[in-house]
């Protein structure tokens, strides 16, 4: 049974977590579904924006299902659970179109890391944020100590990780982690996404790459993507490809 759904509404894609009985906690199968949906949406040129939402109002995502990783060996835990989850969340963070995280309920552990991988976040008034991994003897493993260190002040991140404190929606807004607080965060996110659809898709994509290069989100790949896009539009690139196919020496013009 699928626990992560993909829906397309005109130019808006929505990936929805659907495991409310377990507070939308992730299993390995759910991580795999998330990765598959991201690949599907990435390849659709008609999509202007992606929303990440969750079923129910109690929890956006409570992180990782302990039953899914509790019996893994240390090697399996590190090699598959942590690294695979990290890779998939990185894929979300580097998605080429804008991504809006809709935090309809509490976002704990991996749920907060999922929200952090989105470009902006809209949050329900009573939702809270937390990194409670130390309560079960582990540490954040899906970028909680890395990506969140760029999005939150060091003292606040330590407050959450080392002291187990929760952050309210109002404080998250003050810290700039959340763009908006709304009684109906999904509706607010749809309105934001509608504005994205009015903008130039290429300009938005390139601007996102430039921002990521500046803030250190996969900086090397972003710089190479920008450079490759520029050179792909050159006459020299066309001449190089043509010369290779014709088995001749290229005559580059510098254009």
mmCIF file of C-alpha atoms in Angstrom:
data_model
loop_
_atom_site.group_PDB
_atom_site.id
_atom_site.type_symbol
_atom_site.label_atom_id
_atom_site.label_comp_id
_atom_site.label_asym_id
_atom_site.label_seq_id
_atom_site.Cartn_x
_atom_site.Cartn_y
_atom_site.Cartn_z
ATOM 1 C CA UNK A 1 0.000 0.000 0.000
ATOM 2 C CA UNK A 2 1.394 3.368 -1.048
ATOM 3 C CA UNK A 3 2.117 5.832 1.759
ATOM 4 C CA UNK A 4 3.509 8.671 -0.363
ATOM 5 C CA UNK A 5 1.288 10.008 -3.130
ATOM 6 C CA UNK A 6 1.933 12.248 -6.123
ATOM 7 C CA UNK A 7 -0.809 14.494 -7.462
ATOM 8 C CA UNK A 8 -0.593 17.011 -10.313
ATOM 9 C CA UNK A 9 -2.842 20.086 -10.315
ATOM 10 C CA UNK A 10 -2.229 22.015 -13.547
ATOM 11 C CA UNK A 11 1.390 23.237 -13.135
ATOM 12 C CA UNK A 12 1.565 22.393 -9.432
ATOM 13 C CA UNK A 13 2.844 19.039 -8.186
ATOM 14 C CA UNK A 14 2.043 17.796 -4.694
ATOM 15 C CA UNK A 15 3.844 14.990 -2.884
ATOM 16 C CA UNK A 16 1.740 13.936 0.107
ATOM 17 C CA UNK A 17 2.872 11.743 3.007
ATOM 18 C CA UNK A 18 0.051 9.445 4.061
ATOM 19 C CA UNK A 19 0.892 7.484 7.202
ATOM 20 C CA UNK A 20 -1.203 9.334 9.836
ATOM 21 C CA UNK A 21 -1.588 6.311 12.128
ATOM 22 C CA UNK A 22 2.167 6.604 12.784
ATOM 23 C CA UNK A 23 2.278 10.413 12.651
ATOM 24 C CA UNK A 24 3.481 10.194 9.043
ATOM 25 C CA UNK A 25 6.775 8.634 10.151
ATOM 26 C CA UNK A 26 8.983 7.360 7.336
ATOM 27 C CA UNK A 27 9.695 3.739 6.488
ATOM 28 C CA UNK A 28 12.289 2.646 3.927
ATOM 29 C CA UNK A 29 9.495 1.961 1.438
ATOM 30 C CA UNK A 30 8.204 5.518 1.909
ATOM 31 C CA UNK A 31 11.664 6.957 1.299
ATOM 32 C CA UNK A 32 11.822 4.947 -1.928
ATOM 33 C CA UNK A 33 8.409 6.259 -2.996
ATOM 34 C CA UNK A 34 9.494 9.817 -2.264
ATOM 35 C CA UNK A 35 12.587 9.381 -4.440
ATOM 36 C CA UNK A 36 10.538 7.919 -7.303
ATOM 37 C CA UNK A 37 8.021 10.770 -7.210
ATOM 38 C CA UNK A 38 10.806 13.360 -7.216
ATOM 39 C CA UNK A 39 12.278 11.796 -10.350
ATOM 40 C CA UNK A 40 8.857 11.764 -12.030
ATOM 41 C CA UNK A 41 8.183 15.430 -11.313
ATOM 42 C CA UNK A 42 11.731 16.509 -12.195
ATOM 43 C CA UNK A 43 11.312 15.178 -15.720
ATOM 44 C CA UNK A 44 8.067 17.092 -16.347
ATOM 45 C CA UNK A 45 8.830 20.449 -17.925
ATOM 46 C CA UNK A 46 5.261 21.669 -17.333
ATOM 47 C CA UNK A 47 5.605 21.702 -13.526
ATOM 48 C CA UNK A 48 6.287 25.162 -12.079
ATOM 49 C CA UNK A 49 6.298 24.364 -8.360
ATOM 50 C CA UNK A 50 6.256 21.426 -5.940
ATOM 51 C CA UNK A 51 4.492 21.223 -2.580
ATOM 52 C CA UNK A 52 5.359 18.661 0.096
ATOM 53 C CA UNK A 53 2.325 18.019 2.304
ATOM 54 C CA UNK A 54 1.112 15.432 4.814
ATOM 55 C CA UNK A 55 -2.164 13.767 5.720
ATOM 56 C CA UNK A 56 -3.855 14.932 8.912
ATOM 57 C CA UNK A 57 -3.286 17.911 11.169
ATOM 58 C CA UNK A 58 -1.574 16.281 14.151
ATOM 59 C CA UNK A 59 1.814 15.743 12.525
ATOM 60 C CA UNK A 60 3.508 16.826 9.330
ATOM 61 C CA UNK A 61 6.037 14.054 9.946
ATOM 62 C CA UNK A 62 7.361 12.561 13.172
ATOM 63 C CA UNK A 63 10.592 11.515 11.480
ATOM 64 C CA UNK A 64 11.693 7.922 11.026
ATOM 65 C CA UNK A 65 9.606 4.950 12.142
ATOM 66 C CA UNK A 66 11.673 3.352 14.934
ATOM 67 C CA UNK A 67 10.311 -0.063 13.967
ATOM 68 C CA UNK A 68 11.895 0.429 10.540
ATOM 69 C CA UNK A 69 15.442 0.953 11.805
ATOM 70 C CA UNK A 70 15.520 -0.226 15.433
ATOM 71 C CA UNK A 71 16.769 -3.733 14.618
ATOM 72 C CA UNK A 72 19.317 -2.758 11.971
ATOM 73 C CA UNK A 73 22.991 -3.477 12.578
ATOM 74 C CA UNK A 74 25.277 -0.441 12.943
ATOM 75 C CA UNK A 75 26.603 -0.987 9.417
ATOM 76 C CA UNK A 76 23.120 -1.326 7.912
ATOM 77 C CA UNK A 77 21.878 1.671 9.861
ATOM 78 C CA UNK A 78 24.707 3.896 8.610
ATOM 79 C CA UNK A 79 25.033 2.510 5.095
ATOM 80 C CA UNK A 80 21.366 2.220 4.116
ATOM 81 C CA UNK A 81 19.032 4.034 6.475
ATOM 82 C CA UNK A 82 21.092 7.178 7.097
ATOM 83 C CA UNK A 83 22.892 7.469 3.754
ATOM 84 C CA UNK A 84 19.846 6.586 1.626
ATOM 85 C CA UNK A 85 17.642 9.025 3.527
ATOM 86 C CA UNK A 86 20.285 11.727 3.313
ATOM 87 C CA UNK A 87 20.657 11.178 -0.438
ATOM 88 C CA UNK A 88 16.895 11.417 -1.026
ATOM 89 C CA UNK A 89 16.511 14.560 1.073
ATOM 90 C CA UNK A 90 19.464 16.080 -0.781
ATOM 91 C CA UNK A 91 17.610 15.279 -4.015
ATOM 92 C CA UNK A 92 14.641 17.265 -2.742
ATOM 93 C CA UNK A 93 16.828 20.176 -1.671
ATOM 94 C CA UNK A 94 18.385 20.343 -5.151
ATOM 95 C CA UNK A 95 15.115 20.016 -7.030
ATOM 96 C CA UNK A 96 15.202 22.366 -10.016
ATOM 97 C CA UNK A 97 11.833 24.020 -9.339
ATOM 98 C CA UNK A 98 10.733 25.886 -6.179
ATOM 99 C CA UNK A 99 9.556 23.608 -3.351
ATOM 100 C CA UNK A 100 7.120 24.633 -0.603
ATOM 101 C CA UNK A 101 6.946 22.614 2.625
ATOM 102 C CA UNK A 102 3.468 22.623 4.159
ATOM 103 C CA UNK A 103 3.919 22.007 7.894
ATOM 104 C CA UNK A 104 0.349 21.224 8.911
ATOM 105 C CA UNK A 105 1.352 19.596 12.209
ATOM 106 C CA UNK A 106 4.399 18.844 14.321
ATOM 107 C CA UNK A 107 7.653 18.287 12.401
ATOM 108 C CA UNK A 108 10.074 16.216 14.453
ATOM 109 C CA UNK A 109 13.444 14.675 13.571
ATOM 110 C CA UNK A 110 13.374 13.528 9.964
ATOM 111 C CA UNK A 111 10.162 15.477 9.487
ATOM 112 C CA UNK A 112 11.960 18.710 10.299
ATOM 113 C CA UNK A 113 14.843 17.652 8.066
ATOM 114 C CA UNK A 114 12.319 17.046 5.265
ATOM 115 C CA UNK A 115 10.880 20.538 5.756
ATOM 116 C CA UNK A 116 14.388 22.014 5.794
ATOM 117 C CA UNK A 117 15.044 20.527 2.352
ATOM 118 C CA UNK A 118 12.206 22.645 0.919
ATOM 119 C CA UNK A 119 12.875 26.176 -0.348
ATOM 120 C CA UNK A 120 10.296 27.861 1.881
ATOM 121 C CA UNK A 121 7.891 26.655 4.531
ATOM 122 C CA UNK A 122 4.319 27.514 5.557
ATOM 123 C CA UNK A 123 3.344 26.395 9.058
ATOM 124 C CA UNK A 124 0.157 25.885 11.055
ATOM 125 C CA UNK A 125 -0.104 28.055 14.216
ATOM 126 C CA UNK A 126 -0.033 25.183 16.700
ATOM 127 C CA UNK A 127 2.617 23.076 14.967
ATOM 128 C CA UNK A 128 6.063 22.802 16.544
ATOM 129 C CA UNK A 129 9.548 21.834 15.418
ATOM 130 C CA UNK A 130 11.931 19.507 17.253
ATOM 131 C CA UNK A 131 15.004 17.310 16.879
ATOM 132 C CA UNK A 132 14.383 14.694 19.599
ATOM 133 C CA UNK A 133 16.836 12.026 18.400
ATOM 134 C CA UNK A 134 18.847 12.040 21.636
ATOM 135 C CA UNK A 135 15.746 10.800 23.474
ATOM 136 C CA UNK A 136 16.172 7.444 21.699
ATOM 137 C CA UNK A 137 19.976 7.406 21.724
ATOM 138 C CA UNK A 138 20.735 8.572 18.179
ATOM 139 C CA UNK A 139 21.660 11.808 16.419
ATOM 140 C CA UNK A 140 20.061 13.631 13.462
ATOM 141 C CA UNK A 141 21.043 11.745 10.315
ATOM 142 C CA UNK A 142 19.226 13.330 7.387
ATOM 143 C CA UNK A 143 20.974 16.748 7.421
ATOM 144 C CA UNK A 144 19.683 17.957 10.797
ATOM 145 C CA UNK A 145 23.130 19.107 11.926
ATOM 146 C CA UNK A 146 24.278 20.255 8.490
ATOM 147 C CA UNK A 147 21.557 21.892 6.362
ATOM 148 C CA UNK A 148 19.750 23.194 9.442
ATOM 149 C CA UNK A 149 23.013 24.807 10.569
ATOM 150 C CA UNK A 150 22.666 27.084 7.520
ATOM 151 C CA UNK A 151 19.007 27.832 8.165
ATOM 152 C CA UNK A 152 18.985 28.381 11.939
ATOM 153 C CA UNK A 153 21.313 30.202 14.334
ATOM 154 C CA UNK A 154 23.847 27.888 15.969
ATOM 155 C CA UNK A 155 22.478 28.554 19.456
ATOM 156 C CA UNK A 156 18.938 27.673 18.395
ATOM 157 C CA UNK A 157 20.026 24.454 16.697
ATOM 158 C CA UNK A 158 21.976 23.470 19.829
ATOM 159 C CA UNK A 159 18.945 24.291 21.934
ATOM 160 C CA UNK A 160 16.939 21.789 19.907
ATOM 161 C CA UNK A 161 19.529 19.030 19.477
ATOM 162 C CA UNK A 162 21.401 19.206 22.785
ATOM 163 C CA UNK A 163 18.588 20.303 25.104
ATOM 164 C CA UNK A 164 15.594 18.733 23.359
ATOM 165 C CA UNK A 165 13.552 21.945 23.221
ATOM 166 C CA UNK A 166 10.705 22.522 20.760
ATOM 167 C CA UNK A 167 10.356 25.606 18.575
ATOM 168 C CA UNK A 168 6.925 27.172 18.119
ATOM 169 C CA UNK A 169 5.545 28.390 14.803
ATOM 170 C CA UNK A 170 5.803 32.002 15.958
ATOM 171 C CA UNK A 171 9.461 31.623 16.888
ATOM 172 C CA UNK A 172 10.184 29.795 13.622
ATOM 173 C CA UNK A 173 8.691 32.768 11.784
ATOM 174 C CA UNK A 174 10.826 35.217 13.767
ATOM 175 C CA UNK A 175 13.929 33.178 12.954
ATOM 176 C CA UNK A 176 13.115 33.274 9.245
ATOM 177 C CA UNK A 177 12.787 29.491 8.998
ATOM 178 C CA UNK A 178 9.098 29.793 8.163
ATOM 179 C CA UNK A 179 7.794 32.174 5.500
ATOM 180 C CA UNK A 180 4.226 32.321 6.758
ATOM 181 C CA UNK A 181 1.920 31.048 9.498
ATOM 182 C CA UNK A 182 -1.559 30.146 8.290
ATOM 183 C CA UNK A 183 -4.627 28.417 9.723
ATOM 184 C CA UNK A 184 -4.829 26.548 6.409
ATOM 185 C CA UNK A 185 -1.157 26.195 5.413
ATOM 186 C CA UNK A 186 -1.911 24.150 2.293
ATOM 187 C CA UNK A 187 -4.233 26.829 0.939
ATOM 188 C CA UNK A 188 -1.612 29.475 1.651
ATOM 189 C CA UNK A 189 1.003 27.362 -0.128
ATOM 190 C CA UNK A 190 -1.217 26.950 -3.192
ATOM 191 C CA UNK A 191 -1.570 30.746 -3.401
ATOM 192 C CA UNK A 192 2.217 31.143 -3.217
ATOM 193 C CA UNK A 193 2.685 28.451 -5.882
ATOM 194 C CA UNK A 194 0.219 30.216 -8.187
ATOM 195 C CA UNK A 195 2.495 33.249 -8.182
ATOM 196 C CA UNK A 196 5.464 31.071 -9.157
ATOM 197 C CA UNK A 197 3.534 29.844 -12.209
ATOM 198 C CA UNK A 198 3.381 33.439 -13.474
ATOM 199 C CA UNK A 199 7.182 33.794 -13.513
ATOM 200 C CA UNK A 200 9.736 32.761 -16.122
ATOM 201 C CA UNK A 201 10.490 29.056 -15.489
ATOM 202 C CA UNK A 202 14.080 29.313 -16.713
ATOM 203 C CA UNK A 203 14.805 32.476 -14.750
ATOM 204 C CA UNK A 204 13.443 30.879 -11.570
ATOM 205 C CA UNK A 205 15.452 27.693 -12.094
ATOM 206 C CA UNK A 206 18.716 29.513 -12.768
ATOM 207 C CA UNK A 207 18.126 31.901 -9.857
ATOM 208 C CA UNK A 208 17.636 28.926 -7.530
ATOM 209 C CA UNK A 209 20.928 27.414 -8.728
ATOM 210 C CA UNK A 210 22.694 30.740 -8.156
ATOM 211 C CA UNK A 211 21.324 31.058 -4.619
ATOM 212 C CA UNK A 212 22.346 27.493 -3.803
ATOM 213 C CA UNK A 213 25.832 28.125 -5.136
ATOM 214 C CA UNK A 214 26.057 31.164 -2.889
ATOM 215 C CA UNK A 215 24.820 29.498 0.282
ATOM 216 C CA UNK A 216 26.737 26.249 -0.138
ATOM 217 C CA UNK A 217 23.909 23.849 -1.047
ATOM 218 C CA UNK A 218 25.856 21.429 -3.291
ATOM 219 C CA UNK A 219 27.940 24.400 -4.429
ATOM 220 C CA UNK A 220 30.198 22.508 -6.841
ATOM 221 C CA UNK A 221 27.295 20.918 -8.732
ATOM 222 C CA UNK A 222 25.396 24.219 -8.901
ATOM 223 C CA UNK A 223 28.389 26.090 -10.347
ATOM 224 C CA UNK A 224 28.987 23.362 -12.920
ATOM 225 C CA UNK A 225 25.285 23.277 -13.841
ATOM 226 C CA UNK A 226 25.279 27.032 -14.461
ATOM 227 C CA UNK A 227 28.487 26.878 -16.482
ATOM 228 C CA UNK A 228 27.286 23.899 -18.497
ATOM 229 C CA UNK A 229 23.992 25.611 -19.311
ATOM 230 C CA UNK A 230 25.836 28.694 -20.565
ATOM 231 C CA UNK A 231 28.275 26.751 -22.733
ATOM 232 C CA UNK A 232 25.493 24.538 -24.126
ATOM 233 C CA UNK A 233 23.991 27.640 -25.754
ATOM 234 C CA UNK A 234 27.251 28.548 -27.545
ATOM 235 C CA UNK A 235 28.167 28.151 -31.201
ATOM 236 C CA UNK A 236 31.391 26.428 -30.106
ATOM 237 C CA UNK A 237 29.406 23.673 -28.426
ATOM 238 C CA UNK A 238 27.371 23.087 -31.614
ATOM 239 C CA UNK A 239 30.535 23.061 -33.695
ATOM 240 C CA UNK A 240 32.235 20.629 -31.330
ATOM 241 C CA UNK A 241 29.332 18.171 -31.499
ATOM 242 C CA UNK A 242 29.084 18.493 -35.282
ATOM 243 C CA UNK A 243 32.828 17.952 -35.724
ATOM 244 C CA UNK A 244 32.736 14.839 -33.534
ATOM 245 C CA UNK A 245 29.897 13.380 -35.594
ATOM 246 C CA UNK A 246 31.610 14.293 -38.896
ATOM 247 C CA UNK A 247 34.956 12.903 -37.648
ATOM 248 C CA UNK A 248 36.781 16.161 -38.441
ATOM 249 C CA UNK A 249 38.751 18.798 -36.561
ATOM 250 C CA UNK A 250 36.456 21.472 -35.067
ATOM 251 C CA UNK A 251 36.713 25.093 -36.198
ATOM 252 C CA UNK A 252 35.794 27.012 -33.061
ATOM 253 C CA UNK A 253 34.682 30.646 -33.498
ATOM 254 C CA UNK A 254 34.506 31.672 -29.857
ATOM 255 C CA UNK A 255 30.819 32.482 -30.270
#
